[in-house]
Each structure stands twice: as structure tokens, then as C-alpha cells.
Coordinates of C-alpha atoms in Angstrom, one line a residue:
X18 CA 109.3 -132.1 118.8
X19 CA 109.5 -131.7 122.4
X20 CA 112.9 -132.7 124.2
X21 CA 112.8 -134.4 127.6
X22 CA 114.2 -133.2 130.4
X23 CA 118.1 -134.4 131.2
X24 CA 121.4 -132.9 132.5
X25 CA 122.9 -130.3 130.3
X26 CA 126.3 -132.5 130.9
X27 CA 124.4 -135.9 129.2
X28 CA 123.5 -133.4 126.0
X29 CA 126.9 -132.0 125.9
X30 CA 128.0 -135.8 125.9
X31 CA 125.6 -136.6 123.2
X32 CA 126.5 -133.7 121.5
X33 CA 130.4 -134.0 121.4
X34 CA 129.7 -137.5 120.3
X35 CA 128.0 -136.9 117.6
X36 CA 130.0 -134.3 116.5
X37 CA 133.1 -136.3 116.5
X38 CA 131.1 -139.2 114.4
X39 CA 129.9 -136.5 111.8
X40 CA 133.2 -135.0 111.1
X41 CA 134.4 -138.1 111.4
X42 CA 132.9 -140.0 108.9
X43 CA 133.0 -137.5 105.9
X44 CA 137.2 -137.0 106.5
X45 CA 137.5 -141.1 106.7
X46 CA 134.9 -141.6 103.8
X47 CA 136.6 -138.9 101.7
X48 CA 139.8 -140.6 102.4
X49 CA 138.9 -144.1 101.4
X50 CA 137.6 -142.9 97.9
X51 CA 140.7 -140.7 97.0
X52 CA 143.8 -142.2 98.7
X53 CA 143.6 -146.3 98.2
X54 CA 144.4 -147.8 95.4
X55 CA 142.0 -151.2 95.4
X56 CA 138.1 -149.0 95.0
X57 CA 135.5 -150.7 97.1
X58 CA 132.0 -150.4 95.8
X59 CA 130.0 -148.1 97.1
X60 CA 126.6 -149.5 96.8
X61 CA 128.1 -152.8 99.0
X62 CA 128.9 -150.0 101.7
X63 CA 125.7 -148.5 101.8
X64 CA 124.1 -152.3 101.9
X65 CA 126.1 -153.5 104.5
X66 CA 125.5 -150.3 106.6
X67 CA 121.7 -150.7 106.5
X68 CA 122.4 -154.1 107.6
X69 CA 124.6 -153.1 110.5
X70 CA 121.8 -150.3 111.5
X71 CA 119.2 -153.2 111.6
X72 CA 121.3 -154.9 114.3
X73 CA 121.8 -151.9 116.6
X74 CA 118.3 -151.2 116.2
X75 CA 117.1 -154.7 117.0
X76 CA 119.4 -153.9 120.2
X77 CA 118.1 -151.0 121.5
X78 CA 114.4 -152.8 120.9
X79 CA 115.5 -155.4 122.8
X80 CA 116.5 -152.9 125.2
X81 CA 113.5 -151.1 125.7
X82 CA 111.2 -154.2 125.8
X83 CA 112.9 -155.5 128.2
X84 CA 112.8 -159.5 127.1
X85 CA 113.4 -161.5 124.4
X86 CA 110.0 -162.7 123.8
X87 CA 108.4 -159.4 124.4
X88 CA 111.2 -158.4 121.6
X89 CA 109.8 -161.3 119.0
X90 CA 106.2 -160.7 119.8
X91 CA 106.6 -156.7 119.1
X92 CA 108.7 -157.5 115.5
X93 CA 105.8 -159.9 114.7
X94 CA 103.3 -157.9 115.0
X95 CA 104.8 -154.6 113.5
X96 CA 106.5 -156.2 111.4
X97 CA 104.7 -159.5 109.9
X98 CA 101.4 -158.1 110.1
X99 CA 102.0 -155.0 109.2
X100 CA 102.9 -155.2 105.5
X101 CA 101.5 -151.4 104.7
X102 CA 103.6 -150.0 107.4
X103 CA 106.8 -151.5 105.6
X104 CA 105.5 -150.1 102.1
X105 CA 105.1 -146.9 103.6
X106 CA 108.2 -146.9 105.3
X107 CA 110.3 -148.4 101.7
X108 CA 109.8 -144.8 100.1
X109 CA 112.1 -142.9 102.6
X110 CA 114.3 -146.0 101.9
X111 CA 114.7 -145.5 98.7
X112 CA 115.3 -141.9 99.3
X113 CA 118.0 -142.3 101.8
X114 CA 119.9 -145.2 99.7
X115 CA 120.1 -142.3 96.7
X116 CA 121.2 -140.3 99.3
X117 CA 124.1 -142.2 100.8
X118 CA 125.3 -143.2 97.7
X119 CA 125.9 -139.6 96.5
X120 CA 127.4 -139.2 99.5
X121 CA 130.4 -141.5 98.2
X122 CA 130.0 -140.0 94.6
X123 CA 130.2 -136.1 95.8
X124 CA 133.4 -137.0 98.2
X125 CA 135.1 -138.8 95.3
X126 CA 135.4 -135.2 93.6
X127 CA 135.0 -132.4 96.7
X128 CA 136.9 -131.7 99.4
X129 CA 135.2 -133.0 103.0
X130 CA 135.4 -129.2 104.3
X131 CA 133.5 -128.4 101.2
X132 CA 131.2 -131.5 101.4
X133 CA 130.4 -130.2 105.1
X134 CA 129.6 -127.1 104.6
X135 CA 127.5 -127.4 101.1
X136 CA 125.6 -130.4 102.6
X137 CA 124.1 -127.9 105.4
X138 CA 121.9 -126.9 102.2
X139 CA 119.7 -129.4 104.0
X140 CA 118.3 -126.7 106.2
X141 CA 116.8 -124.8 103.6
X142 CA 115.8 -127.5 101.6
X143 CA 114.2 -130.0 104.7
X144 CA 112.7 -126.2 106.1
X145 CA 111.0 -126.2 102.9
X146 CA 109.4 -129.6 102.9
X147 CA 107.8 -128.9 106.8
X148 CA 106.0 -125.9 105.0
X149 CA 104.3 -127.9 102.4
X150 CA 104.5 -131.3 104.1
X151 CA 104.0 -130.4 107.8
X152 CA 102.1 -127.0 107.0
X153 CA 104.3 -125.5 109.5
X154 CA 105.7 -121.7 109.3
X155 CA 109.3 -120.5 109.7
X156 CA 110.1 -117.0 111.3
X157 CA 111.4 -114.2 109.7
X158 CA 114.6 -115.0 111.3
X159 CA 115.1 -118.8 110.1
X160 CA 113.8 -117.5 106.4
X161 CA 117.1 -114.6 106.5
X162 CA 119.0 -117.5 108.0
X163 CA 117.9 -119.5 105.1
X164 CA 119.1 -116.7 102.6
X165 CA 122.7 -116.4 104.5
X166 CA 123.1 -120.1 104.4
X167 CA 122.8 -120.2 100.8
X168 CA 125.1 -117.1 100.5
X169 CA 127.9 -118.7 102.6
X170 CA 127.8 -122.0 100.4
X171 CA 127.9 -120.0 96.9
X172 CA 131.1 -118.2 98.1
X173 CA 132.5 -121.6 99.5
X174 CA 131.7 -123.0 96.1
X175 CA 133.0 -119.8 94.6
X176 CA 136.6 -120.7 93.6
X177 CA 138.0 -124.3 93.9
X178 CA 140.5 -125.1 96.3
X179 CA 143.4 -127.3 95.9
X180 CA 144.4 -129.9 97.3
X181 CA 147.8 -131.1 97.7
X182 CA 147.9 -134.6 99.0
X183 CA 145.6 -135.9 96.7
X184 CA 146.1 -137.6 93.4
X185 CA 143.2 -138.8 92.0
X186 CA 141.2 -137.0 89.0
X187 CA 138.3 -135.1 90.3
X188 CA 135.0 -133.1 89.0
X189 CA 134.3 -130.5 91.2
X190 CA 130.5 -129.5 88.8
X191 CA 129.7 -133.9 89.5
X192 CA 130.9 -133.5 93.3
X193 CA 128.2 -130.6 93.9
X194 CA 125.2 -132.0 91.7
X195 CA 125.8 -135.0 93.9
X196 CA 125.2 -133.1 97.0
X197 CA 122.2 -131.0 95.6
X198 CA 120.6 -134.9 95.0
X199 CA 121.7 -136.0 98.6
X200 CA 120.1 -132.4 100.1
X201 CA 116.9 -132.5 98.3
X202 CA 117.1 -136.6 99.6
X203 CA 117.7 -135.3 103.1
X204 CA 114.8 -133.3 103.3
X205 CA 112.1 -135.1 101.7
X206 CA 113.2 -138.3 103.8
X207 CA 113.8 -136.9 107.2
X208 CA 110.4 -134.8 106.7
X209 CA 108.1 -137.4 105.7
X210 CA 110.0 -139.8 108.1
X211 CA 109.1 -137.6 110.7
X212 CA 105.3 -137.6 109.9
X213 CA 105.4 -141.2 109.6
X214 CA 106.4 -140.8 113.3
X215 CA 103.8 -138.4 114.7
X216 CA 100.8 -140.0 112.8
X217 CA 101.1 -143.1 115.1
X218 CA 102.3 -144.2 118.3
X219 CA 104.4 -146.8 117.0
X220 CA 107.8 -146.6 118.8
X221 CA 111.0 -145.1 117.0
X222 CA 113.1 -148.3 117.2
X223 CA 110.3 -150.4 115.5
X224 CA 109.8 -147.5 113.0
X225 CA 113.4 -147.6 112.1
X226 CA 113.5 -151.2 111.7
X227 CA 110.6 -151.2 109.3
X228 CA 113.1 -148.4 107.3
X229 CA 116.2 -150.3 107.3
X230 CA 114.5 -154.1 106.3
X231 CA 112.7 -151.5 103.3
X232 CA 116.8 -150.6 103.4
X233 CA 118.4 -153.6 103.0
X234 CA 116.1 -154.4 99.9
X235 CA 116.6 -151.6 98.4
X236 CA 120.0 -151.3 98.3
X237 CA 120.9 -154.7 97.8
X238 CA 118.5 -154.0 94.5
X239 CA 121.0 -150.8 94.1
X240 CA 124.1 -153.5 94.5
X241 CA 122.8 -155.9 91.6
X242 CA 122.0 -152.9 89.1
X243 CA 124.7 -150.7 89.5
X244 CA 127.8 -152.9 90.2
X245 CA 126.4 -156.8 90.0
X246 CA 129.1 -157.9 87.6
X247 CA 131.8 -156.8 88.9
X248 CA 130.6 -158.0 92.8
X249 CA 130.3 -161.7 91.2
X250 CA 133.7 -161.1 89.9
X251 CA 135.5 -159.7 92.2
X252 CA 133.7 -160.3 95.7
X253 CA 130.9 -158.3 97.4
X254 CA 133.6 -156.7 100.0
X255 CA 136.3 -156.5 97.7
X256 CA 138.8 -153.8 98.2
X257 CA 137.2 -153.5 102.3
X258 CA 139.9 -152.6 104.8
X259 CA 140.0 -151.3 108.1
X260 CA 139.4 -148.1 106.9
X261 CA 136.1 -148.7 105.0
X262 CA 134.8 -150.9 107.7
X263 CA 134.7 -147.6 110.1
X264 CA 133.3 -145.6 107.5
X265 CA 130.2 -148.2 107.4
X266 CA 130.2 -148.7 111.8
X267 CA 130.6 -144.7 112.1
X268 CA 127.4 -144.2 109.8
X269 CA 125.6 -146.8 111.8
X270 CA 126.5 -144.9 114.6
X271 CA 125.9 -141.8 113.3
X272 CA 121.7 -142.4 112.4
X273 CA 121.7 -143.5 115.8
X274 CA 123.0 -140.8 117.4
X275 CA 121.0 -138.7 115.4
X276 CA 117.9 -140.2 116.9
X277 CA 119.2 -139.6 120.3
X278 CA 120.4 -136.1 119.8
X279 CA 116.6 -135.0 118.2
X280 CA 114.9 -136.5 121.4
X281 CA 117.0 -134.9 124.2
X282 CA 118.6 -131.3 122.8
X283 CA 117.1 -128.6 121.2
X284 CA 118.0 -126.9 117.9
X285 CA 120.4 -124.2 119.1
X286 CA 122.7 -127.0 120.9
X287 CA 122.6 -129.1 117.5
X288 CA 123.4 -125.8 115.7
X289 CA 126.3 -125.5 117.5
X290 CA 127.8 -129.6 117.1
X291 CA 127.0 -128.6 112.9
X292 CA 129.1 -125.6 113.2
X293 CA 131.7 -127.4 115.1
X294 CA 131.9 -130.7 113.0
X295 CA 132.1 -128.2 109.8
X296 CA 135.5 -126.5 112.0
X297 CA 136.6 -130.4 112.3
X298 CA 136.6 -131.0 109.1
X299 CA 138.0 -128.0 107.8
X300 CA 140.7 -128.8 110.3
X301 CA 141.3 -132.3 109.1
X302 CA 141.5 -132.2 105.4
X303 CA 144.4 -128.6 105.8
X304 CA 146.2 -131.7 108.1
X305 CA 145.3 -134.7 105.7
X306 CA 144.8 -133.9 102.2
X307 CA 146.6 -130.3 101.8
X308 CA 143.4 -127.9 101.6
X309 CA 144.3 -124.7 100.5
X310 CA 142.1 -122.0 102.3
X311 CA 140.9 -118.9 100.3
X312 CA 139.1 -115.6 101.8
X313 CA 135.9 -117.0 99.7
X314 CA 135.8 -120.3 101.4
X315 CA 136.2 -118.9 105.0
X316 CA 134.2 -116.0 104.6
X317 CA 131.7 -118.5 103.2
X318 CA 132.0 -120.9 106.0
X319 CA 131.6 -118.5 108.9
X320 CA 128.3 -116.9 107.4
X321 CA 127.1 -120.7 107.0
X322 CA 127.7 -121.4 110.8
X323 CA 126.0 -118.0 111.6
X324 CA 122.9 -118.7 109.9
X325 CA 123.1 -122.6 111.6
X326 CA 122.8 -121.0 114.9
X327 CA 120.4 -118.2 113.9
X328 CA 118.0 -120.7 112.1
X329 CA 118.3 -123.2 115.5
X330 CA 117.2 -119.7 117.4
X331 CA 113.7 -120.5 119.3
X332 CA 110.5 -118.5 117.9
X333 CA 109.9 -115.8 119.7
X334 CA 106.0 -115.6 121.4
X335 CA 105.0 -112.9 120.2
X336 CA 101.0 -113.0 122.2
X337 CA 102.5 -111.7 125.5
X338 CA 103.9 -108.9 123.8
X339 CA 100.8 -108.0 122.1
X340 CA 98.7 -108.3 125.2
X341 CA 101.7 -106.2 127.5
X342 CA 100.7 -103.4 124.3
X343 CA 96.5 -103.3 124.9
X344 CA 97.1 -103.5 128.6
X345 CA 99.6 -100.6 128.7
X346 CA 96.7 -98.2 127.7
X347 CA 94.1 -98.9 130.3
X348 CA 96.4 -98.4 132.7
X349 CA 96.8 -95.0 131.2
X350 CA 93.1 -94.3 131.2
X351 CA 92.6 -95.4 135.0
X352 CA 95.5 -93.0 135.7
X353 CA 94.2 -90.1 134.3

């Protein structure tokens, strides 16, 4: 996907922003599942994010168009009379409503440094899904960087830390099955997302409304069957405080973001805000939750942000340098 041309200072902005709302999220999320005492359900989280995504999306359509009846005639007829295209679009959904939900179950059992840095099993896994979806081809580079990635998280995984400022019962083995689901989520969904996007012309705003009306359905199903007693019992935002409303507005903020951040920077720039959200978040749960560092962990963690920037490395053209080779030997001949 090509980039378009901006200031390096408005991608560094995007950039540190992003970053900030990444690291962010997972040390606030991890904190409202282990540290208050009144549980919120998950699955209402996740249902009133998609909602809140809706909105800002509408927003930014409204934006673009330009005017409010432009706006209603656009939704109309992309989404009205277009039921297919919300069909097609309810699959990644449902993909990235499992997803988000073991999001919540894998930070109710592992640390957010370790969450961080295990997640980024995504590369491999959505590199993987381009090959066979997109039919594209990885260098030899980005398949070593592959290998070192998943090096760096088996010695982060190695030995379980501790930590010391928290008190509720945890299982480390239900944490990381968690995040293998959510990876293998993350790549099927962002992949096929992404070739729902080139196959049309259909705007990005429109196509992720589609997604998160598909959303809302789908996890409002996810509400009824996993926690629908309880919800008529207790109240569909019981246990909400402050706290859990900025986990739901900083993932909101965060998928937008992420939009923005894939049309204007490249993949060495958003190499480098993974690596640094991964430090931030490291940082953060030493400061908040008493994470004790081992030599596995941090060796693991610094050959995971290696192989970030290594995969995020642009393919090198190899035709110039084969044509440099054939032309080298005629000159030789006209020499001699």
C-alpha cells in the first residue's frame, strides 16, 4: 500500500500518538481486570467499543463528504442497498469480536509487557495469510525476521515472571492460548480486511462502518450468550468506572489511528512505534504492577524488536543489480 506524501514531523506525530494509545491501552486494560474489585464484563466492553468506533467513523465520513446530506445519501446507498457488502464485511467482524475478547481474557492472566511482546506473533502469522490470501512473497530477510520474532517470544514466554502488586489468581498456559486465538484473529481479519479494500473503490470510512454495524451485531450476540444473565441482573455497565470507560475510548482511538498510521508511514517507522510501545509497557507494569525482569524475558524482548524493524526493512530491487552485472561485461569486451 502506497503512503502519500506528508512532513516527516506529521508521521512522527501520528506515530508518537499511536504509540502512546497502544501502550496505553494494554497497561490500563490489564489493570482494570486484575486490580478492581467490582469485574465489568468484557463482552459489554467490546460492544460498546464497536459502538463508539461507529460514531467516530460516521465523523470522519461526514468529514470527508463534506455535508450532511451528501453524508446520508453515501450511508444509503453503501449501506441500505448494499446488503452483500455488509455480509462480506460481518466475517472480519466476527473475527475481530473473538479477538478483542481474548484480548481481556489473555490480560486477566499475563503480564501487559508479556501481552505486548507475544501479541507481535501477528507478524508472522498476518505475513502468512498475504502469501496464501494476497499471493504475495516475503524476502529472505522478513522470513529470518519471522524466525527471530518467534525466538524472542519463546524466551519471553520461557520462565514466568512475577508480579508483585498483583493479587488476583492467574493462568499463565490460558493467558498465552488466548493470545495465539487473538494473533491467528489478527491476521486473518486485517488480511482479508485489506482485500476487501483493494477489490473496490469504496472509501475506507464507509468500509469500516459496514465492519463495525456487522460489529455491533455481533458482539451484542457475544453479550447475550456469554454473560446475558448476569447483564439482566446486574446492569449492562455494571462494574464501569472511569478507568474502563478509557480502556473502551483508547481502543476506539486506537483502530483509528491505526488507519491513519497505514495510509501515511511506511513499515520501518511503524516498526519502530511497536518496539517503543513494547519499551512503554515494559516500563509501566516494573512501575505499576511489580514485574520482575529476567535475562530470558529481556534477551527475548530485544530480539523481538530487532526482528520488528528487520521485517519493516523495504525489499531490496534486485533488477538494477542484475542488469549493473550483464552490462559490466560488454564494457569489458569494447575495452579490450
Amino acid at each position: 500500500m502506497a503512503t502519500e506524501n506528508v512532513s516527516l514531523l506529521f508521521k512522527l506525530y501520528y506515530l508518537m500518538v499511536m504509540t502512546v494509545v497502544a501502550a496505553t491501552y494494554i497497561v490500563v486494560l490489564r489493570y482494570t481486570r486484575t486490580v478492581l474489585t467490582e469485574m465489568y464484563f468484557a463482552t459489554t466492553a467490546v460492544c460498546v467499543t464497536e459502538v463508539l468506533k461507529l460514531i467516530l467513523s460516521l465523523g470522519m465520513l461526514r468529514r470527508d463528504v463534506g455535508s450532511f446530506s451528501g453524508t446520508l445519501s453515501s450511508l444509503n446507498e453503501n449501506i441500505l442497498k448494499s446488503p452483500k457488502e455488509l455480509l462480506k464485511l460481518s466475517i472480519p467482524s466476527l473475527v475481530y469480536a473473538v479477538q478483542n475478547n481474548m484480548a481481556f481474557v489473555a490480560l486477566s492472566n499475563l503480564d501487559a509487557a508479556v501481552y505486548q511482546v507475544t501479541y507481535q506473533l501477528k507478524i508472522p502469522c498476518t505475513a502468512l495469510c498475504t502469501v496464501f490470501m494476497l499471493n504475495r512473497s516475503l524476502s529472505k530477510l522478513q522470513w529470518v525476521s519471522v524466525f527471530i520474532l518467534c525466538a524472542g517470544v519463546v524466551l519471553v514466554q520461557w520462565k514466568p515472571m512475577e508480579t508483585t502488586k498483583v493479587q488476583v489468581v492467574q493462568n499463565p498456559v490460558l493467558g498465552f492460548v488466548a493470545i495465539a486465538i487473538a494473533v491467528l484473529c489478527s491476521g486473518f481479519a486485517g488480511v482479508y480486511f485489506e482485500k476487501v479494500l483493494k477489490t473496490s473503490d469504496t472509501s475506507l470510512w464507509i468500509r469500516n462502518i459496514q465492519m463495525y454495524i456487522s460489529g455491533i451485531v455481533v458482539t451484542a450476540i457475544g453479550v447475550y450468550l456469554n454473560d446475558g444473565a448476569q447483564v439482566m441482573e446486574k446492569g449492562f455497565f455494571f462494574g464501569y468506572t472511569h478507568w474502563v470507560w478509557t480502556v473502551v475510548f483508547l481502543a476506539s482511538l486506537g483502530g483509528l489511528y491505526t488507519s491513519v498510521v497505514v495510509k501515511y508511514t511506511d513499515n520501518i517507522m511503524k516498526g519502530f512505534s511497536a518496539a517503543a510501545a513494547i519499551v512503554l509497557s515494559t516500563a509501566a507494569s516494573v512501575l505499576l504492577f511489580g514485574l520482575k525482569l529476567t535475562l530470558s524475558f529481556i534477551t527475548g524482548t530485544i530480539l523481538v524488536c530487532i526482528s520488528i524493524y528487520y521485517y519493516g526493512l523495504p525489499k531490496q530491487n534486485t533488477s538494477t543489480l542484475v542488469q549493473v552485472e550483464v552490462e559490466k561485461p560488454k564494457e569489458l569486451l569494447v575495452k579490450v
